[in-house]
Amino acid sequence: MEHYTMNLTLKVWRQKNSQEQGRFETYQVSDISSEMSFLEMIDVLNERLIKEGKDPIAFDHDCREGICGACSMYINGRPNGPWHANTTCQLHMRAYKDGDTIVVEPWRANSFPVIKDLVVDRTSFDRIVQAGGYISVNTGNAVDANAMLIEKDKADAAFAAAACIGCGACVAACKNSSAMLFLSAKVSHLALLPQGEPERKSRVLNMVHQMDKEGFGSCTFTEACEAVCPKEISVTNISRLNKEYMIAGLTEEK
Amino acid sequence: MKWSEFFTSSVGKKFVMAFTGLFLISFLIVHVGINACIWADLVDDSDNGEMFNKAAHFMGASYVIRIMEIGLFLGFFLHIIQGYMLEFQNRARRKKGYQVAMGSKGSAWYRKSMGLLGTLILLFLIIHIQDFWIPSRITYATTLGEVTYNNGAPIHDVYTKMLLVFSQAWVVVVYVLGCFSLAWHLLHGFQSSFRTVGVHNKKYVAMAKGAGIAFSIIVPLLFALMPISIYFGWVNNN
């Protein structure tokens, strides 16, 4: 692909902290390489802001390889920008052309309060996982890997669900700010495997309870979450979660 | 887990929406079947609404059906109240919205507009109940005539009431628009209901999607054709 440089107008959400009101600030960035990642473009802008004695734009990032789920920007009306199945760090500037205006916002949901600028607090996801996203295992010698037989299709489906990186793009895209795609991925990948069997019922009940406590909305199957998920988690998992919840709720002995 | 906890969780609330939705879908099948009797006239010129009036009489005179009617109203009530509560609760989950909205990126407009479509159907339902249910169940003494078939007991002439109501063009337009709203509502609601109650196997999801598309086209189209066929004199033209 041919390399080119571009000048862009950025409208970025700036917010000092969770208490203060935020606002959009407009920045002109020039000579941006089409081979830069979106985060590198923000890095360039931040270096300039620091040189000018201004506060750089705060944003979450870690691996910059599309696997950690830390980077989280709502770009021109879509989580992680225009590319399909992509994280912000893997969005490259060749997605844009010279003269474009790009509006960058943080994830918006009551359960993801803004900490600063584009950084939101996603510890609500951690608390949901703490409520049941684990399995009980015997400690001691590792069990032989082939001792427990698992059907290939189920292993594949469990692996596909386990690919969720907990980035929160599903919540950001959902009109209801629902975390059901995230939760369903966490529940599915354990419900599909024999290792998840012991806590199968309590897991789904406790995790749904925690999700509600955190203030996320209900799923109305608009499928916007699936469309923006960097790991292409399927909404089929949400149906599986609902089935798990129904069976657990109706058959639980408490 | 208490029942109250089960049905008031975010997932449980959706179960209520899905089960009542599926119940109302089954009602639509009965309703469209009974109403389709107005077209008996197309194959038998001497029918003049006899089949429809007899079917309407059966639906009104049988105690079993009347008791089921209470269940039907309960189903409507739960679906409407729960629908509005979910809509408002879900909207409140994002107090600060986006500067650039997602729009239809990733999700068709009707999937995101079930509240609006449901409201349009509710408005239509109020008009519809006013036009037919109240006259045939409550004010029939003054609003409906009677007709006798085969020297039997006189029964309400709902057919003539239909002819009268659908002789007005604006009423026909309102009914057709109501059917449009119903079609879009069903297009999402039908398959979504099945998936909400846990249908996730590929073959069943494909069936629910296929049946949902067919149902949301055929049933509202049949309903819409009723006022249209009466207004344009395709039935009762002898």
CSV table of C-alpha atoms in Angstrom, one decimal:
chain,number,residue,atom,x,y,z
A,1,MET,CA,0.0,0.0,0.0
A,2,GLU,CA,1.3,3.4,-0.9
A,3,HIS,CA,2.6,5.5,2.0
A,4,TYR,CA,1.3,9.0,2.4
A,5,THR,CA,1.1,11.7,5.1
A,6,MET,CA,-1.9,13.6,6.1
A,7,ASN,CA,-3.1,16.6,8.1
A,8,LEU,CA,-6.0,16.0,10.4
A,9,THR,CA,-8.4,17.8,12.7
A,10,LEU,CA,-9.0,16.0,16.0
A,11,LYS,CA,-11.8,16.7,18.4
A,12,VAL,CA,-10.9,14.9,21.6
A,13,TRP,CA,-12.9,14.6,24.8
A,14,ARG,CA,-10.9,16.2,27.6
A,15,GLN,CA,-11.9,15.8,31.3
A,16,LYS,CA,-9.6,16.6,34.2
A,17,ASN,CA,-11.1,14.0,36.5
A,18,SER,CA,-14.3,12.1,37.3
A,19,GLN,CA,-15.8,15.0,39.2
A,20,GLU,CA,-15.3,17.8,36.7
A,21,GLN,CA,-17.3,18.4,33.6
A,22,GLY,CA,-15.5,17.5,30.4
A,23,ARG,CA,-15.5,19.2,27.0
A,24,PHE,CA,-14.2,18.6,23.4
A,25,GLU,CA,-11.0,20.3,22.4
A,26,THR,CA,-9.9,20.6,18.8
A,27,TYR,CA,-6.3,19.9,17.7
A,28,GLN,CA,-4.7,20.1,14.4
A,29,VAL,CA,-2.1,17.4,13.7
A,30,SER,CA,0.1,17.5,10.6
A,31,ASP,CA,2.4,15.1,8.7
A,32,ILE,CA,0.8,12.0,10.1
A,33,SER,CA,2.1,8.9,8.4
A,34,SER,CA,-0.4,6.5,7.0
A,35,GLU,CA,1.7,3.7,8.6
A,36,MET,CA,1.2,5.0,12.1
A,37,SER,CA,-1.2,3.3,14.5
A,38,PHE,CA,-4.0,5.5,15.9
A,39,LEU,CA,-2.3,5.5,19.3
A,40,GLU,CA,1.0,6.5,17.8
A,41,MET,CA,-0.8,9.4,16.2
A,42,ILE,CA,-2.1,10.4,19.7
A,43,ASP,CA,1.5,9.9,21.0
A,44,VAL,CA,2.8,12.4,18.4
A,45,LEU,CA,0.1,14.9,19.5
A,46,ASN,CA,0.9,14.3,23.2
A,47,GLU,CA,4.6,14.9,22.7
A,48,ARG,CA,3.7,18.3,21.2
A,49,LEU,CA,1.3,19.1,24.0
A,50,ILE,CA,4.1,18.2,26.6
A,51,LYS,CA,6.5,20.5,24.7
A,52,GLU,CA,4.0,23.2,24.8
A,53,GLY,CA,3.6,22.7,28.6
A,54,LYS,CA,0.1,21.4,28.3
A,55,ASP,CA,-1.6,18.4,29.8
A,56,PRO,CA,-1.2,15.4,27.4
A,57,ILE,CA,-4.3,13.4,26.5
A,58,ALA,CA,-4.8,10.4,28.9
A,59,PHE,CA,-5.7,7.1,27.3
A,60,ASP,CA,-5.5,3.5,28.2
A,61,HIS,CA,-3.0,1.2,26.4
A,62,ASP,CA,-0.8,-1.7,27.3
A,63,CYS,CA,0.1,-4.4,24.7
A,64,ARG,CA,-0.5,-2.4,21.5
A,65,GLU,CA,-0.9,-5.8,19.8
A,66,GLY,CA,-4.6,-6.0,19.9
A,67,ILE,CA,-4.8,-8.7,22.7
A,68,CYS,CA,-5.0,-6.9,26.0
A,69,GLY,CA,-8.2,-4.9,25.6
A,70,ALA,CA,-6.9,-1.8,27.3
A,71,CYS,CA,-7.1,0.7,24.5
A,72,SER,CA,-10.7,2.0,24.3
A,73,MET,CA,-11.6,4.9,22.1
A,74,TYR,CA,-15.0,5.7,20.5
A,75,ILE,CA,-13.9,7.1,17.2
A,76,ASN,CA,-16.3,8.9,14.8
A,77,GLY,CA,-19.3,7.1,16.2
A,78,ARG,CA,-17.9,3.6,16.5
A,79,PRO,CA,-15.9,1.8,19.2
A,80,ASN,CA,-12.3,1.3,18.0
A,81,GLY,CA,-12.9,3.1,14.8
A,82,PRO,CA,-14.0,2.0,11.4
A,83,TRP,CA,-12.3,-1.3,10.9
A,84,HIS,CA,-14.0,-4.6,11.6
A,85,ALA,CA,-12.9,-6.9,14.5
A,86,ASN,CA,-10.2,-4.4,15.5
A,87,THR,CA,-8.8,-2.7,18.6
A,88,THR,CA,-7.8,1.0,18.7
A,89,CYS,CA,-4.1,0.1,18.8
A,90,GLN,CA,-4.4,-1.9,15.7
A,91,LEU,CA,-6.3,0.8,13.8
A,92,HIS,CA,-3.8,2.4,11.4
A,93,MET,CA,-3.9,5.9,10.0
A,94,ARG,CA,-4.4,4.6,6.4
A,95,ALA,CA,-8.0,4.3,7.4
A,96,TYR,CA,-8.1,8.1,7.0
A,97,LYS,CA,-7.3,10.6,4.4
A,98,ASP,CA,-5.8,14.1,4.4
A,99,GLY,CA,-8.2,16.7,5.8
A,100,ASP,CA,-10.4,14.3,7.8
A,101,THR,CA,-11.9,15.3,11.1
A,102,ILE,CA,-11.9,12.6,13.7
A,103,VAL,CA,-14.0,12.8,16.9
A,104,VAL,CA,-12.6,10.8,19.8
A,105,GLU,CA,-14.7,10.0,22.8
A,106,PRO,CA,-14.3,7.7,25.8
A,107,TRP,CA,-16.6,4.7,26.3
A,108,ARG,CA,-19.9,6.1,27.5
A,109,ALA,CA,-21.8,4.1,30.2
A,110,ASN,CA,-22.7,4.9,33.8
A,111,SER,CA,-20.9,1.7,34.8
A,112,PHE,CA,-17.7,3.0,33.0
A,113,PRO,CA,-17.2,6.4,34.7
A,114,VAL,CA,-14.6,8.6,33.1
A,115,ILE,CA,-11.4,8.8,35.2
A,116,LYS,CA,-9.6,11.2,32.9
A,117,ASP,CA,-10.0,12.2,29.3
A,118,LEU,CA,-10.4,8.9,27.4
A,119,VAL,CA,-9.7,6.6,30.3
A,120,VAL,CA,-12.7,5.0,31.9
A,121,ASP,CA,-13.0,2.8,35.0
A,122,ARG,CA,-13.7,-0.7,33.9
A,123,THR,CA,-13.3,-2.4,37.3
A,124,SER,CA,-17.0,-3.3,37.1
A,125,PHE,CA,-15.9,-6.0,34.7
A,126,ASP,CA,-13.3,-7.3,37.2
A,127,ARG,CA,-16.0,-7.5,39.9
A,128,ILE,CA,-18.3,-9.5,37.6
A,129,VAL,CA,-15.5,-12.0,36.9
A,130,GLN,CA,-14.8,-12.1,40.7
A,131,ALA,CA,-18.4,-13.1,41.2
A,132,GLY,CA,-18.1,-16.4,39.4
A,133,GLY,CA,-15.7,-16.4,36.4
A,134,TYR,CA,-13.5,-19.0,37.9
A,135,ILE,CA,-13.3,-22.8,38.4
A,136,SER,CA,-12.4,-24.9,41.4
A,137,VAL,CA,-9.4,-27.3,40.9
A,138,ASN,CA,-7.4,-29.6,43.0
A,139,THR,CA,-4.0,-28.3,43.7
A,140,GLY,CA,-1.0,-30.6,43.6
A,141,ASN,CA,0.4,-32.5,40.6
A,142,ALA,CA,-0.9,-31.3,37.2
A,143,VAL,CA,-3.5,-33.7,35.8
A,144,ASP,CA,-2.5,-35.3,32.5
A,145,ALA,CA,-3.7,-33.0,29.7
A,146,ASN,CA,-5.6,-35.9,27.9
A,147,ALA,CA,-7.2,-37.3,31.0
A,148,MET,CA,-10.4,-35.3,30.5
A,149,LEU,CA,-11.9,-35.8,27.1
A,150,ILE,CA,-13.6,-32.8,25.5
A,151,GLU,CA,-15.6,-32.8,22.3
A,152,LYS,CA,-13.7,-30.8,19.6
A,153,ASP,CA,-16.7,-28.6,18.7
A,154,LYS,CA,-17.2,-27.7,22.4
A,155,ALA,CA,-13.6,-27.0,22.9
A,156,ASP,CA,-13.6,-24.7,19.8
A,157,ALA,CA,-16.8,-22.9,21.0
A,158,ALA,CA,-15.3,-22.5,24.5
A,159,PHE,CA,-12.1,-21.1,23.0
A,160,ALA,CA,-13.9,-18.7,20.8
A,161,ALA,CA,-15.8,-17.4,23.9
A,162,ALA,CA,-12.6,-17.3,25.9
A,163,ALA,CA,-11.1,-14.9,23.3
A,164,CYS,CA,-13.0,-12.1,24.9
A,165,ILE,CA,-10.4,-9.5,26.1
A,166,GLY,CA,-12.9,-7.6,28.3
A,167,CYS,CA,-12.3,-4.3,26.5
A,168,GLY,CA,-15.9,-3.1,26.9
A,169,ALA,CA,-16.5,-2.2,23.3
A,170,CYS,CA,-19.8,-4.2,23.6
A,171,VAL,CA,-21.0,-1.9,26.4
A,172,ALA,CA,-19.9,1.2,24.5
A,173,ALA,CA,-21.8,0.2,21.3
A,174,CYS,CA,-25.0,-1.1,23.0
A,175,LYS,CA,-27.8,1.4,23.2
A,176,ASN,CA,-28.7,-0.2,26.6
A,177,SER,CA,-25.1,-0.1,27.8
A,178,SER,CA,-25.5,-3.9,28.3
A,179,ALA,CA,-22.5,-6.0,29.3
A,180,MET,CA,-24.3,-9.2,28.2
A,181,LEU,CA,-21.8,-10.1,25.4
A,182,PHE,CA,-18.9,-9.8,27.8
A,183,LEU,CA,-20.7,-11.8,30.5
A,184,SER,CA,-22.0,-14.4,28.1
A,185,ALA,CA,-18.5,-15.0,26.8
A,186,LYS,CA,-17.2,-15.5,30.4
A,187,VAL,CA,-20.1,-17.8,31.3
A,188,SER,CA,-20.0,-19.7,28.0
A,189,HIS,CA,-16.3,-20.6,27.9
A,190,LEU,CA,-16.6,-22.3,31.3
A,191,ALA,CA,-20.1,-23.7,30.9
A,192,LEU,CA,-19.0,-25.5,27.7
A,193,LEU,CA,-16.1,-27.3,29.5
A,194,PRO,CA,-16.3,-30.1,32.1
A,195,GLN,CA,-14.0,-28.1,34.4
A,196,GLY,CA,-16.7,-25.4,34.7
A,197,GLU,CA,-19.4,-28.0,35.8
A,198,PRO,CA,-19.0,-27.7,39.7
A,199,GLU,CA,-20.0,-24.0,39.9
A,200,ARG,CA,-22.1,-24.0,36.8
A,201,LYS,CA,-25.3,-22.8,38.4
A,202,SER,CA,-24.0,-20.5,41.0
A,203,ARG,CA,-21.6,-19.0,38.5
A,204,VAL,CA,-24.3,-17.7,36.1
A,205,LEU,CA,-26.6,-16.6,38.9
A,206,ASN,CA,-23.9,-14.7,40.8
A,207,MET,CA,-22.4,-13.1,37.7
A,208,VAL,CA,-25.8,-11.9,36.4
A,209,HIS,CA,-26.5,-10.5,39.9
A,210,GLN,CA,-23.2,-8.7,40.0
A,211,MET,CA,-23.8,-7.3,36.5
A,212,ASP,CA,-27.1,-5.9,37.6
A,213,LYS,CA,-25.5,-4.5,40.7
A,214,GLU,CA,-23.0,-2.7,38.5
A,215,GLY,CA,-25.8,-0.9,36.6
A,216,PHE,CA,-25.5,-2.4,33.1
A,217,GLY,CA,-28.6,-2.6,31.0
A,218,SER,CA,-30.5,-5.5,29.5
A,219,CYS,CA,-29.8,-7.2,26.2
A,220,THR,CA,-32.3,-6.5,23.4
A,221,PHE,CA,-30.4,-8.4,20.7
A,222,THR,CA,-29.7,-5.4,18.5
A,223,GLU,CA,-26.4,-7.2,17.8
A,224,ALA,CA,-24.4,-3.9,17.8
A,225,CYS,CA,-22.0,-5.5,20.3
A,226,GLU,CA,-21.1,-8.4,18.0
A,227,ALA,CA,-20.6,-6.0,15.1
A,228,VAL,CA,-17.9,-4.0,17.0
A,229,CYS,CA,-16.3,-6.8,19.1
A,230,PRO,CA,-12.6,-6.9,18.4
A,231,LYS,CA,-12.6,-10.6,19.0
A,232,GLU,CA,-15.8,-11.3,17.1
A,233,ILE,CA,-17.6,-12.8,20.1
A,234,SER,CA,-20.9,-14.1,18.9
A,235,VAL,CA,-24.3,-13.1,20.4
A,236,THR,CA,-25.0,-16.8,20.3
A,237,ASN,CA,-23.3,-16.8,23.7
A,238,ILE,CA,-26.0,-14.5,25.1
A,239,SER,CA,-28.6,-17.1,24.2
A,240,ARG,CA,-26.5,-19.7,25.9
A,241,LEU,CA,-26.1,-17.5,29.0
A,242,ASN,CA,-29.9,-17.0,29.1
A,243,LYS,CA,-30.4,-20.7,28.9
A,244,GLU,CA,-27.9,-21.3,31.7
A,245,TYR,CA,-29.6,-18.6,33.8
A,246,MET,CA,-33.0,-20.1,33.2
A,247,ILE,CA,-31.9,-23.7,34.1
A,248,ALA,CA,-30.0,-22.5,37.1
A,249,GLY,CA,-32.8,-20.2,38.3
A,250,LEU,CA,-35.4,-23.0,38.0
A,251,THR,CA,-33.4,-25.9,39.3
A,252,GLU,CA,-31.2,-24.4,41.9
A,253,GLU,CA,-31.8,-26.0,45.3
A,254,LYS,CA,-31.7,-22.8,47.5
B,1,MET,CA,-33.4,-18.0,44.3
B,2,LYS,CA,-36.7,-16.4,44.9
B,3,TRP,CA,-39.1,-16.1,41.9
B,4,SER,CA,-39.2,-12.3,42.5
B,5,GLU,CA,-35.4,-12.2,42.1
B,6,PHE,CA,-35.5,-14.5,39.0
B,7,PHE,CA,-38.0,-12.3,37.2
B,8,THR,CA,-36.6,-8.9,38.2
B,9,SER,CA,-33.0,-9.5,37.1
B,10,SER,CA,-32.0,-8.0,33.8
B,11,VAL,CA,-32.2,-11.5,32.2
B,12,GLY,CA,-35.5,-12.4,34.0
B,13,LYS,CA,-37.1,-9.1,32.8
B,14,LYS,CA,-36.2,-10.2,29.2
B,15,PHE,CA,-37.8,-13.6,29.8
B,16,VAL,CA,-41.0,-11.8,30.7
B,17,MET,CA,-40.8,-9.8,27.5
B,18,ALA,CA,-40.0,-12.9,25.4
B,19,PHE,CA,-42.6,-15.2,26.8
B,20,THR,CA,-45.4,-12.6,26.7
B,21,GLY,CA,-44.2,-11.7,23.1
B,22,LEU,CA,-44.4,-15.3,22.0
B,23,PHE,CA,-47.9,-15.6,23.7
B,24,LEU,CA,-49.0,-12.5,21.8
B,25,ILE,CA,-47.6,-14.0,18.6
B,26,SER,CA,-49.8,-17.1,19.1
B,27,PHE,CA,-52.8,-14.8,19.6
B,28,LEU,CA,-52.0,-13.1,16.3
B,29,ILE,CA,-52.3,-16.5,14.6
B,30,VAL,CA,-55.8,-17.0,16.0
B,31,HIS,CA,-56.8,-13.4,15.3
B,32,VAL,CA,-55.7,-13.5,11.7
B,33,GLY,CA,-57.4,-16.9,11.2
B,34,ILE,CA,-60.7,-15.7,12.5
B,35,ASN,CA,-60.6,-12.4,10.6
B,36,ALA,CA,-59.7,-14.2,7.4
B,37,CYS,CA,-63.2,-15.6,7.4
B,38,ILE,CA,-64.4,-12.3,5.9
B,39,TRP,CA,-62.9,-13.6,2.7
B,40,ALA,CA,-65.3,-16.6,2.6
B,41,ASP,CA,-67.3,-14.2,0.4
B,42,LEU,CA,-64.6,-14.6,-2.3
B,43,VAL,CA,-65.5,-18.3,-2.8
B,44,ASP,CA,-69.1,-18.2,-1.8
B,45,ASP,CA,-71.1,-15.2,-3.0
B,46,SER,CA,-73.9,-16.0,-0.6
B,47,ASP,CA,-71.7,-15.9,2.5
B,48,ASN,CA,-72.1,-12.2,3.3
B,49,GLY,CA,-70.0,-12.4,6.4
B,50,GLU,CA,-71.8,-15.5,7.8
B,51,MET,CA,-68.6,-17.4,8.5
B,52,PHE,CA,-66.9,-14.4,10.1
B,53,ASN,CA,-69.9,-13.6,12.3
B,54,LYS,CA,-70.2,-17.2,13.5
B,55,ALA,CA,-66.5,-17.3,14.3
B,56,ALA,CA,-66.7,-13.9,16.1
B,57,HIS,CA,-69.8,-15.3,18.0
B,58,PHE,CA,-67.8,-18.3,19.0
B,59,MET,CA,-65.0,-16.1,20.3
B,60,GLY,CA,-67.4,-14.0,22.3
B,61,ALA,CA,-70.0,-16.5,23.6
B,62,SER,CA,-67.7,-19.2,24.9
B,63,TYR,CA,-66.8,-18.9,28.6
B,64,VAL,CA,-63.5,-20.7,28.0
B,65,ILE,CA,-62.5,-18.1,25.4
B,66,ARG,CA,-63.7,-15.3,27.6
B,67,ILE,CA,-61.4,-16.5,30.4
B,68,MET,CA,-58.6,-16.9,27.9
B,69,GLU,CA,-59.3,-13.3,26.9
B,70,ILE,CA,-58.4,-12.2,30.5
B,71,GLY,CA,-55.1,-14.0,30.0
B,72,LEU,CA,-54.6,-12.2,26.7
B,73,PHE,CA,-55.2,-8.8,28.4
B,74,LEU,CA,-52.7,-9.8,31.1
B,75,GLY,CA,-50.2,-10.7,28.4
B,76,PHE,CA,-50.6,-7.4,26.7
B,77,PHE,CA,-50.4,-5.6,30.0
B,78,LEU,CA,-47.2,-7.3,31.1
B,79,HIS,CA,-45.6,-6.9,27.7
B,80,ILE,CA,-46.4,-3.2,27.5
B,81,ILE,CA,-45.5,-2.3,31.1
B,82,GLN,CA,-42.3,-4.4,31.1
B,83,GLY,CA,-41.4,-3.0,27.7
B,84,TYR,CA,-41.7,0.6,28.8
B,85,MET,CA,-39.9,-0.1,32.1
B,86,LEU,CA,-37.0,-1.7,30.3
B,87,GLU,CA,-36.8,1.1,27.7
B,88,PHE,CA,-36.6,3.8,30.4
B,89,GLN,CA,-34.2,1.8,32.6
B,90,ASN,CA,-31.9,0.9,29.7
B,91,ARG,CA,-31.9,4.5,28.4
B,92,ALA,CA,-30.9,5.7,31.9
B,93,ARG,CA,-27.8,3.4,31.8
B,94,ARG,CA,-26.0,6.0,29.7
B,95,LYS,CA,-26.6,9.5,31.2
B,96,LYS,CA,-23.9,11.1,29.1
B,97,GLY,CA,-24.4,10.2,25.4
B,98,TYR,CA,-22.0,10.3,22.5
B,99,GLN,CA,-21.3,13.4,20.4
B,100,VAL,CA,-21.3,11.2,17.2
B,101,ALA,CA,-24.0,8.5,17.5
B,102,MET,CA,-23.5,5.0,16.2
B,103,GLY,CA,-26.6,5.3,14.1
B,104,SER,CA,-27.3,2.1,12.1
B,105,LYS,CA,-23.6,1.0,12.2
B,106,GLY,CA,-23.8,-2.7,13.2
B,107,SER,CA,-27.5,-2.7,13.9
B,108,ALA,CA,-30.6,-2.1,11.8
B,109,TRP,CA,-32.9,0.8,12.8
B,110,TYR,CA,-35.9,-1.4,13.7
B,111,ARG,CA,-33.8,-3.5,16.1
B,112,LYS,CA,-33.0,-0.4,18.0
B,113,SER,CA,-36.6,1.0,17.8
B,114,MET,CA,-38.7,-1.6,19.5
B,115,GLY,CA,-39.9,1.0,22.0
B,116,LEU,CA,-41.1,3.4,19.3
B,117,LEU,CA,-42.6,0.6,17.2
B,118,GLY,CA,-44.3,-0.8,20.3
B,119,THR,CA,-45.7,2.6,21.1
B,120,LEU,CA,-47.2,3.0,17.5
B,121,ILE,CA,-48.7,-0.5,17.9
B,122,LEU,CA,-50.2,0.5,21.3
B,123,LEU,CA,-51.8,3.7,19.8
B,124,PHE,CA,-53.2,1.5,17.0
B,125,LEU,CA,-54.4,-1.0,19.6
B,126,ILE,CA,-56.3,1.7,21.5
B,127,ILE,CA,-58.0,2.7,18.2
B,128,HIS,CA,-58.7,-0.9,17.3
B,129,ILE,CA,-60.2,-1.8,20.7
B,130,GLN,CA,-62.4,1.3,20.5
B,131,ASP,CA,-63.5,0.3,17.0
B,132,PHE,CA,-64.3,-3.4,17.6
B,133,TRP,CA,-63.6,-4.9,21.0
B,134,ILE,CA,-65.7,-2.4,23.0
B,135,PRO,CA,-68.7,-2.5,20.5
B,136,SER,CA,-68.7,-6.3,20.4
B,137,ARG,CA,-68.2,-6.9,24.2
B,138,ILE,CA,-69.6,-3.9,26.1
B,139,THR,CA,-71.7,-1.5,24.0
B,140,TYR,CA,-73.2,-4.1,21.6
B,141,ALA,CA,-76.8,-3.2,22.5
B,142,THR,CA,-76.4,0.2,20.9
B,143,THR,CA,-73.5,-0.3,18.5
B,144,LEU,CA,-74.1,-3.7,16.8
B,145,GLY,CA,-77.0,-5.1,14.9
B,146,GLU,CA,-78.1,-8.7,15.1
B,147,VAL,CA,-78.3,-11.4,12.4
B,148,THR,CA,-79.8,-14.9,12.3
B,149,TYR,CA,-78.4,-17.8,10.3
B,150,ASN,CA,-80.3,-21.1,9.6
B,151,ASN,CA,-83.2,-20.1,11.9
B,152,GLY,CA,-80.8,-20.1,14.9
B,153,ALA,CA,-80.5,-17.7,17.7
B,154,PRO,CA,-79.6,-14.1,16.7
B,155,ILE,CA,-75.9,-13.2,16.9
B,156,HIS,CA,-74.0,-9.9,16.7
B,157,ASP,CA,-73.4,-8.7,13.2
B,158,VAL,CA,-69.7,-7.7,13.6
B,159,TYR,CA,-69.2,-8.1,9.9
B,160,THR,CA,-71.5,-5.1,9.1
B,161,LYS,CA,-69.6,-3.1,11.7
B,162,MET,CA,-66.4,-4.0,9.9
B,163,LEU,CA,-67.9,-2.8,6.6
B,164,LEU,CA,-68.9,0.4,8.2
B,165,VAL,CA,-65.6,1.2,9.9
B,166,PHE,CA,-63.5,0.4,6.9
B,167,SER,CA,-65.6,2.5,4.6
B,168,GLN,CA,-63.6,5.5,5.8
B,169,ALA,CA,-60.3,6.0,4.0
B,170,TRP,CA,-58.5,7.5,7.0
B,171,VAL,CA,-59.3,4.5,9.1
B,172,VAL,CA,-58.0,2.2,6.5
B,173,VAL,CA,-54.7,4.3,6.3
B,174,VAL,CA,-54.4,4.1,10.1
B,175,TYR,CA,-54.9,0.4,10.1
B,176,VAL,CA,-52.4,-0.2,7.3
B,177,LEU,CA,-49.8,2.0,9.2
B,178,GLY,CA,-50.5,-0.1,12.3
B,179,CYS,CA,-49.8,-3.2,10.4
B,180,PHE,CA,-46.5,-1.7,9.1
B,181,SER,CA,-45.4,-1.0,12.7
B,182,LEU,CA,-46.4,-4.6,13.6
B,183,ALA,CA,-44.4,-6.0,10.8
B,184,TRP,CA,-41.2,-4.2,11.8
B,185,HIS,CA,-41.8,-5.0,15.5
B,186,LEU,CA,-42.3,-8.7,14.7
B,187,LEU,CA,-39.3,-8.8,12.4
B,188,HIS,CA,-37.0,-8.2,15.4
B,189,GLY,CA,-39.3,-9.5,18.2
B,190,PHE,CA,-40.1,-12.9,16.8
B,191,GLN,CA,-36.5,-14.2,16.5
B,192,SER,CA,-35.3,-12.2,19.4
B,193,SER,CA,-37.9,-13.9,21.7
B,194,PHE,CA,-36.6,-17.3,20.9
B,195,ARG,CA,-33.0,-16.3,21.3
B,196,THR,CA,-33.8,-14.6,24.6
B,197,VAL,CA,-35.3,-17.7,26.1
B,198,GLY,CA,-32.1,-19.6,25.3
B,199,VAL,CA,-32.4,-21.0,21.8
B,200,HIS,CA,-28.8,-20.9,20.6
B,201,ASN,CA,-28.4,-24.0,18.4
B,202,LYS,CA,-27.5,-22.9,14.9
B,203,LYS,CA,-30.3,-24.9,13.2
B,204,TYR,CA,-33.0,-23.6,15.6
B,205,VAL,CA,-31.8,-20.0,15.4
B,206,ALA,CA,-31.9,-20.3,11.6
B,207,MET,CA,-35.4,-21.6,11.9
B,208,ALA,CA,-36.5,-18.8,14.3
B,209,LYS,CA,-35.0,-16.2,11.9
B,210,GLY,CA,-36.6,-17.7,8.8
B,211,ALA,CA,-40.0,-18.2,10.5
B,212,GLY,CA,-39.7,-14.7,11.9
B,213,ILE,CA,-39.2,-13.1,8.5
B,214,ALA,CA,-42.1,-15.1,7.0
B,215,PHE,CA,-44.4,-14.4,10.0
B,216,SER,CA,-43.7,-10.7,10.1
B,217,ILE,CA,-44.5,-10.4,6.4
B,218,ILE,CA,-47.5,-12.7,6.0
B,219,VAL,CA,-49.5,-11.9,9.1
B,220,PRO,CA,-49.3,-8.1,9.0
B,221,LEU,CA,-50.0,-8.3,5.2
B,222,LEU,CA,-53.1,-10.4,5.8
B,223,PHE,CA,-54.3,-8.0,8.5
B,224,ALA,CA,-53.6,-5.0,6.2
B,225,LEU,CA,-55.5,-6.6,3.3
B,226,MET,CA,-58.7,-6.8,5.4
B,227,PRO,CA,-59.5,-3.1,5.6
B,228,ILE,CA,-58.1,-2.6,2.1
B,229,SER,CA,-60.3,-5.4,0.6
B,230,ILE,CA,-63.4,-4.0,2.3
B,231,TYR,CA,-62.6,-0.4,1.4
B,232,PHE,CA,-62.1,-1.3,-2.3
B,233,GLY,CA,-65.1,-3.6,-2.3
B,234,TRP,CA,-63.2,-6.8,-3.1
B,235,VAL,CA,-65.5,-8.5,-0.5
B,236,ASN,CA,-69.2,-8.0,-0.1
B,237,ASN,CA,-69.4,-6.7,-3.7
B,238,ASN,CA,-72.7,-8.4,-4.6
